Tab-separated table of C-alpha atoms in Angstrom:
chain	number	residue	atom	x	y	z
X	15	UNK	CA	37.925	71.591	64.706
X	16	UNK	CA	37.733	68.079	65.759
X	17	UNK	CA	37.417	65.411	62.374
X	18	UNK	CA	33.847	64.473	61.380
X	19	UNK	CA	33.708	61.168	61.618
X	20	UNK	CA	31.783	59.138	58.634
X	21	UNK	CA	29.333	56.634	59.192
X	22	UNK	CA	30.240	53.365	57.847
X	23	UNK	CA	27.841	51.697	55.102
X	24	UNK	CA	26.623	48.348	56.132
X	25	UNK	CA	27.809	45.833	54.845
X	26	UNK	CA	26.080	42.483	53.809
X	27	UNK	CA	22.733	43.412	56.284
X	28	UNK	CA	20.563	42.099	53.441
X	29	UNK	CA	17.722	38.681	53.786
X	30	UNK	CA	19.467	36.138	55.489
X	31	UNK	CA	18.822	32.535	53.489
X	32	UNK	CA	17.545	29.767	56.049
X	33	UNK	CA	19.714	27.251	56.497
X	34	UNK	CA	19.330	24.448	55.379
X	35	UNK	CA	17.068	21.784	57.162
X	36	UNK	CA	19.049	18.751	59.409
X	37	UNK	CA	18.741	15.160	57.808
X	38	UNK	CA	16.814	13.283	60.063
X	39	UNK	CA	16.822	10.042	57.532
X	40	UNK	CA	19.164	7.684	57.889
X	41	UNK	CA	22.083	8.264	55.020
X	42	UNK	CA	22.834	4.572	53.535
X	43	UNK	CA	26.528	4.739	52.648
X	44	UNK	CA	27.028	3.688	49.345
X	45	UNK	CA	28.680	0.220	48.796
X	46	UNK	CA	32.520	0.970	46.819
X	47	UNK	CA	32.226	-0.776	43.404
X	48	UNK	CA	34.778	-4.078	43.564
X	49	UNK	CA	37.159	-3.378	40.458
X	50	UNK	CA	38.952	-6.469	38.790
X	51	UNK	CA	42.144	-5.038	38.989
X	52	UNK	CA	43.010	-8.088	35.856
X	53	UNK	CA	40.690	-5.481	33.539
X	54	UNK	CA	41.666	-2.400	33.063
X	55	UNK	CA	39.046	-0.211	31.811
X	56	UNK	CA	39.547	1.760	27.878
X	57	UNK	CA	37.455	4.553	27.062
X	58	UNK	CA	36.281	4.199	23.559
X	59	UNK	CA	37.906	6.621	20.972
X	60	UNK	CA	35.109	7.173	17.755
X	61	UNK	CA	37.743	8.983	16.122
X	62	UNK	CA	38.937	8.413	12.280
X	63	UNK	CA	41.075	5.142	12.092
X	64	UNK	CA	40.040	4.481	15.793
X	65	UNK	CA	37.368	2.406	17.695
X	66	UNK	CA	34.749	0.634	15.518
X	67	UNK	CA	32.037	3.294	14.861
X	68	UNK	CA	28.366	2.064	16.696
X	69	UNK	CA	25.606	0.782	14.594
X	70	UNK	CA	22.928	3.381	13.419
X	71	UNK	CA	19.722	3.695	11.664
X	72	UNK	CA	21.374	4.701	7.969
X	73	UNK	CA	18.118	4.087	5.836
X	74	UNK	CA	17.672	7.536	4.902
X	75	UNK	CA	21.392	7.208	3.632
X	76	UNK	CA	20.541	4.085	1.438
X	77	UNK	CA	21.038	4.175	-2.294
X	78	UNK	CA	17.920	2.171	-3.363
X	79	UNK	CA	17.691	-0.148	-6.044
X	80	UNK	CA	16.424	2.162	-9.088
X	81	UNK	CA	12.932	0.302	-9.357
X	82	UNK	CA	12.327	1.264	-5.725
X	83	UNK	CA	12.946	4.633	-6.383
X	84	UNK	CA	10.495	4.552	-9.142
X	85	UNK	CA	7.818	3.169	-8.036
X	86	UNK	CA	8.352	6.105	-5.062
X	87	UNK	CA	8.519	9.025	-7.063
X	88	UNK	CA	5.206	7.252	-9.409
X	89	UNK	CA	3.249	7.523	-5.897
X	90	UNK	CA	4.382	10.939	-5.137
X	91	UNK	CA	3.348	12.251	-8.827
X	92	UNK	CA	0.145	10.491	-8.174
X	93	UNK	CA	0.083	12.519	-4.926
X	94	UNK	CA	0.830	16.120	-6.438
X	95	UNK	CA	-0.729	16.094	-9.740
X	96	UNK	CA	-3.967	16.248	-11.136
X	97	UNK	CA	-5.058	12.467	-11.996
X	98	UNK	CA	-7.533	12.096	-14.442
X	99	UNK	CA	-10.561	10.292	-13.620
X	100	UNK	CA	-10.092	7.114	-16.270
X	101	UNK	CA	-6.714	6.472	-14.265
X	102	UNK	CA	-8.339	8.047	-10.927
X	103	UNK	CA	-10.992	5.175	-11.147
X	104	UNK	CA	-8.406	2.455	-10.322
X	105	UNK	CA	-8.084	3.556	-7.122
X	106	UNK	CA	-11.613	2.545	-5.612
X	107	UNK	CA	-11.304	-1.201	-4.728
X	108	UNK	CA	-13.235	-3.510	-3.770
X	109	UNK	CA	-13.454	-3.799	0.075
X	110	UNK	CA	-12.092	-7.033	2.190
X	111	UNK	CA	-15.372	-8.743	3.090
X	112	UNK	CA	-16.521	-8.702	-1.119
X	113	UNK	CA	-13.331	-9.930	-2.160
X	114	UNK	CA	-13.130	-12.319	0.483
X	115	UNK	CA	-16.574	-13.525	-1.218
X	116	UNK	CA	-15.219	-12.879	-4.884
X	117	UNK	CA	-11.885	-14.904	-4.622
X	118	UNK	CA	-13.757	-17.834	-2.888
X	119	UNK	CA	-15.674	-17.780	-5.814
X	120	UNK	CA	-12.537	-17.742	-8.307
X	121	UNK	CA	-10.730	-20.079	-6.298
X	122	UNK	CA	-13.107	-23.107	-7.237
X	123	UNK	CA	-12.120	-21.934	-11.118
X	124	UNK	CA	-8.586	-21.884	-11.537
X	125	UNK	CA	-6.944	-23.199	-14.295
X	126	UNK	CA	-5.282	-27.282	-14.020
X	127	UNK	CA	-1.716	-27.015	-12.752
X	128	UNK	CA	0.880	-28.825	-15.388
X	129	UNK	CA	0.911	-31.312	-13.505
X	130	UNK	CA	-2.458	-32.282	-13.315
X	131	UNK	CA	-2.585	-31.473	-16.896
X	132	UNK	CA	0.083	-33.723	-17.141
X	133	UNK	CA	-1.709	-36.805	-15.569
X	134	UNK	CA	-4.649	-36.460	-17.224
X	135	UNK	CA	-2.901	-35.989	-21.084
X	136	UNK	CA	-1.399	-39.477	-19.974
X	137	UNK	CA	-4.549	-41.425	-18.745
X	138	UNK	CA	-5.633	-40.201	-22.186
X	139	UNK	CA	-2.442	-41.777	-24.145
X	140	UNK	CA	-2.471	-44.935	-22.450
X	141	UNK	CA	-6.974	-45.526	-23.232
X	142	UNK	CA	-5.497	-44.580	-27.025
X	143	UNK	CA	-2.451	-47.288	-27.157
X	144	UNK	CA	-4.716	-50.331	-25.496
X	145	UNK	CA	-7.209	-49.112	-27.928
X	146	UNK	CA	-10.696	-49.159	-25.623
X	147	UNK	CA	-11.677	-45.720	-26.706
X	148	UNK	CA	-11.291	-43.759	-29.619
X	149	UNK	CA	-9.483	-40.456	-28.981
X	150	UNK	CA	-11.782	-37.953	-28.438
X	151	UNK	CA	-10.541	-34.223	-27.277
X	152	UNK	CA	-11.726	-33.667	-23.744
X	153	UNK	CA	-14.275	-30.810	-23.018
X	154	UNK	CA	-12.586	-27.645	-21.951
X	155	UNK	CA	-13.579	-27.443	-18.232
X	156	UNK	CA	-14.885	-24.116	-16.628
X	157	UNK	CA	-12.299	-22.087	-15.375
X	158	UNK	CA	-11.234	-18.095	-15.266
X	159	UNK	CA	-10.293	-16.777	-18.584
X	160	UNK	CA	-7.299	-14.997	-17.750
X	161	UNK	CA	-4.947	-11.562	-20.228
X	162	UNK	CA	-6.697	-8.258	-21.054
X	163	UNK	CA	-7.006	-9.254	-25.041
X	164	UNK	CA	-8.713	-12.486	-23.920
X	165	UNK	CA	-11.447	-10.471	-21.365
X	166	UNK	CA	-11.350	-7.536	-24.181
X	167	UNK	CA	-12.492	-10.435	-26.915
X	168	UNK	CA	-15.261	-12.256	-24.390
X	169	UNK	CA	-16.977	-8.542	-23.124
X	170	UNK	CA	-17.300	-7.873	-26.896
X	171	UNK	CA	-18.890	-11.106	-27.365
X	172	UNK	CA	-20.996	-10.889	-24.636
X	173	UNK	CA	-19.759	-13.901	-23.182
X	174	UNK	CA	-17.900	-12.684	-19.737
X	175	UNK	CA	-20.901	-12.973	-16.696
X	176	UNK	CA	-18.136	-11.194	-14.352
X	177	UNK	CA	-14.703	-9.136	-14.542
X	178	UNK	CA	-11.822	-8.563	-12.137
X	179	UNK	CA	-9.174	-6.115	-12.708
X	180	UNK	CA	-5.710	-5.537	-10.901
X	181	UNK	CA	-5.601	-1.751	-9.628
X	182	UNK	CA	-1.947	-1.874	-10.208
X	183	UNK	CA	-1.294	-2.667	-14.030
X	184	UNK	CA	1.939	-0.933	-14.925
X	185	UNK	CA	1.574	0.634	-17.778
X	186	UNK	CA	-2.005	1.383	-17.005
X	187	UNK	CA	-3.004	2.036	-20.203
X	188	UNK	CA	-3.564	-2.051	-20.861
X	189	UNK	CA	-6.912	-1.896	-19.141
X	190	UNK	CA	-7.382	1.612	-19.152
X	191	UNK	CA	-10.524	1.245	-21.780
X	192	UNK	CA	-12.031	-2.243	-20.275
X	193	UNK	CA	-14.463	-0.302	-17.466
X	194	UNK	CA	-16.030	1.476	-20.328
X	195	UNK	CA	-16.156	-1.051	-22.835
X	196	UNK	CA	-18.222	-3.063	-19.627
X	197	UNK	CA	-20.280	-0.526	-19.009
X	198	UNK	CA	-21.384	-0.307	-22.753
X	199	UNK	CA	-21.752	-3.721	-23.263
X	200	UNK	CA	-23.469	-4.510	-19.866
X	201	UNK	CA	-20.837	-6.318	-18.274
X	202	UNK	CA	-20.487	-6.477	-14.480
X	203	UNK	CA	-16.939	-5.394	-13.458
X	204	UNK	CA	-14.894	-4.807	-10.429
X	205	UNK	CA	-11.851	-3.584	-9.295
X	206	UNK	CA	-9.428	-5.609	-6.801
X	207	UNK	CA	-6.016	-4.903	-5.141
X	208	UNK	CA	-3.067	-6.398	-6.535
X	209	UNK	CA	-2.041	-7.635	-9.806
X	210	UNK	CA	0.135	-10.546	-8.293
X	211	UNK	CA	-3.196	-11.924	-5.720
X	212	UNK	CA	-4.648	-12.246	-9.377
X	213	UNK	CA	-1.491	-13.964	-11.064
X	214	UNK	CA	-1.379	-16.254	-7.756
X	215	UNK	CA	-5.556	-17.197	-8.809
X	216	UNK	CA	-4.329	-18.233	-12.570
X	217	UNK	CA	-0.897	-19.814	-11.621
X	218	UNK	CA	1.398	-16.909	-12.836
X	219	UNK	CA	3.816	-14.614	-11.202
X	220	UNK	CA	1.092	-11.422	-12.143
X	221	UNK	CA	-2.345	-10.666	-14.186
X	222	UNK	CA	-3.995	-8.241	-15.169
X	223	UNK	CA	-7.643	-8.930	-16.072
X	224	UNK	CA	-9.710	-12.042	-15.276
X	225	UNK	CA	-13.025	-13.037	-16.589
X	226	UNK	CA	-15.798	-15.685	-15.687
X	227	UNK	CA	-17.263	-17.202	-19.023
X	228	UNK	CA	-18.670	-20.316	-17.967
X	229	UNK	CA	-20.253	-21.123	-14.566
X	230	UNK	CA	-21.283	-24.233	-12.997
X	231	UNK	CA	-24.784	-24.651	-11.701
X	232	UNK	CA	-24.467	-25.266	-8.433
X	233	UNK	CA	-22.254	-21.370	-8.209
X	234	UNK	CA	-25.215	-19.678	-9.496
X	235	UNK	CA	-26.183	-18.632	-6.646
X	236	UNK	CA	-23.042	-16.833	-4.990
X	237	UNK	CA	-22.117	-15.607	-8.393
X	238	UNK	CA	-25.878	-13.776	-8.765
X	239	UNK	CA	-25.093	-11.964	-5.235
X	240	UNK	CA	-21.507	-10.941	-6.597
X	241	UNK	CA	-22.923	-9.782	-9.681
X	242	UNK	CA	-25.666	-7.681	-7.595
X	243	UNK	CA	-22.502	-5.724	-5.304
X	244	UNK	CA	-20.385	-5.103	-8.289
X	245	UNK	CA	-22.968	-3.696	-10.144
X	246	UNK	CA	-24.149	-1.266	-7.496
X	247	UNK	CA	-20.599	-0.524	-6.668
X	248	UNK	CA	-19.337	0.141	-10.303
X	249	UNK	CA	-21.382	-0.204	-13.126
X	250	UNK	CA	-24.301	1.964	-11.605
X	251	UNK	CA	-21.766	5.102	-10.455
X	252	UNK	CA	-19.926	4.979	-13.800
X	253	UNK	CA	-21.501	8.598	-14.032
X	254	UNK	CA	-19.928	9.586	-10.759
X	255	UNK	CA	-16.714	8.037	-10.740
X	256	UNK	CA	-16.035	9.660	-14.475
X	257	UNK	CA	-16.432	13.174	-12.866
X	258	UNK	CA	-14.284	12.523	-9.679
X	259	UNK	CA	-10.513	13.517	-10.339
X	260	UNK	CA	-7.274	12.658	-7.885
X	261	UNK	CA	-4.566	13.979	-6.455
X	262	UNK	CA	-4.237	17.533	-5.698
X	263	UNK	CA	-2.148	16.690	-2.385
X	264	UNK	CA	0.122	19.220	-1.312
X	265	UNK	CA	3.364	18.231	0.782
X	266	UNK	CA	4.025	19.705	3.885
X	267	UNK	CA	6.248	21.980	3.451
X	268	UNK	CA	4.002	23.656	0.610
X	269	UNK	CA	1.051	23.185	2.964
X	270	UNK	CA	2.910	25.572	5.796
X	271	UNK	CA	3.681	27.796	3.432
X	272	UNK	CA	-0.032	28.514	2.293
X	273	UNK	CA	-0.979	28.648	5.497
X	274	UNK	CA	2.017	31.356	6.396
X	275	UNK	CA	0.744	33.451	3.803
X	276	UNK	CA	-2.704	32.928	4.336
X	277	UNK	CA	-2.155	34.368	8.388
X	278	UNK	CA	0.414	36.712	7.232
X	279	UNK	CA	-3.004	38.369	4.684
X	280	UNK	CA	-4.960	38.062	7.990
X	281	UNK	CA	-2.827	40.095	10.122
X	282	UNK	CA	-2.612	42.190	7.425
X	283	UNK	CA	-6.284	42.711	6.554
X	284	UNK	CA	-6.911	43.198	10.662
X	285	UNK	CA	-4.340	45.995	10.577
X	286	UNK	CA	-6.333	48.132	8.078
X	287	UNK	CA	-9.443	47.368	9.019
X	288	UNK	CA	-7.954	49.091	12.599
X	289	UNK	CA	-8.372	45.827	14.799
């Protein structure tokens, strides 16, 4: 019986790729670098005891001076707790074009520099020694009554026509009661940013509270239109800013993980209901 033969199995008969297409562009031939052969080239070695390491961006890594850390984690508590609305109120300030307006006004009533003070205290000795005039105290000149027991004492008087407090006063608690006491006694008050813009008005490093007693004529005016804003601003809402509490402000993390529970009750609601 003569042997069967067995067909062979083709081999590679699959797609053929296309080759690839010819280069028609002209190929420009690289120039070869010229290498100084006086410098030889080092690869850097990072390792420990090695190369100097590179500079990075290490402020994450920064121990910060322990005031800086306070004053973060005092804006963060802000952030996360509940803030009552007496300390709450402090945050609504004044807005740039008003206080632009308000500290031109208080800039025409700042208190005399020493030196000035200085010059004057001497005019006055030298009148007394020739002996033209008879020494009589000079009247106190109007200017901003600056310190929360002075502005405490003139709104209980009735004597302050205006008053500016710093948003920032640490501990707060030093002119926590003067927006009340205002609004019982009828005194316009206001709000501004930064207890050290204040101390700069009065010729100190900081201040808290500021007051305008005495006012020359010719500011009557201005002062009138200041008085108008503040009291629409402040004194008028003193109902609705009482109510209004702060923070409340979740971080992010705790944010996502409401939200991954709130999705993971969706899908869970849409499976019973048989969606």
């Amino acid at each position: 019986m003569p042997p069967v033969k067995k067909a062979k199995r083709a081999v590679g008969r699959g797609k053929k790729v296309a080759p690839a297409p010819l280069k028609t562009e002209n190929v420009v031939k690289k120039k070869a670098k010229k290498v100084n052969p006086l410098f030889e080239k080092r690869a850097k070695n990072f390792g420990i005891g090695q190369d100097i390491q590179p500079k990075r961006d290490l402020t994450r890594f920064v121990r910060w001076p322990k005031y800086v850390r306070l004053q973060r984690q005092k804006a963060i508590l802000y952030k996360r707790l509940r803030v009552p609305p007496p300390i709450n109120q402090f945050k609504q300030t004044v807005d740039r074009n008003l206080a632009i307006e308000l500290f031109r006004l208080l800039e025409k009533y700042r208190p005399e520099s020493k030196q000035s003070k200085e010059n004057r205290l001497k005019k006055r000795a030298v009148k007394k020694a020739k002996g033209r005039e008879a020494d009589v105290p000079t009247k106190r000149r109007a200017c901003v009554r600056q310190g929360a027991n002075t502005v405490v004492k003139l709104v209980e008087q009735k004597k302050a026509q205006l008053v500016v407090l710093a948003h920032d006063v640490d501990p707060i608690e030093l002119v926590l009661c003067i927006p009340s006491l205002c609004r019982k006694m009828g005194v316009p008050y206001c709000i501004v940013k930064g207890k050290a813009r204040l101390g700069r008005l009065v010729r100190r490093k900081t201040c808290s509270a500021v007051a305008l007693a005495n006012i020359r004529p010719e500011d009557r005016t201005s002062l009138s239109k200041l008085v108008e804003v503040v009291k629409t601003n402040y004194n008028d809402r003193f109902d609705e800013i009482r109510r209004q509490w702060g923070g409340g402000v979740l971080s992010q993390r705790s944010r996502a993980r409401v939200e991954k529970l709130a999705k993971a009750k969706a899908k869970d609601l849409a499976q019973r209901m048989g969606f």
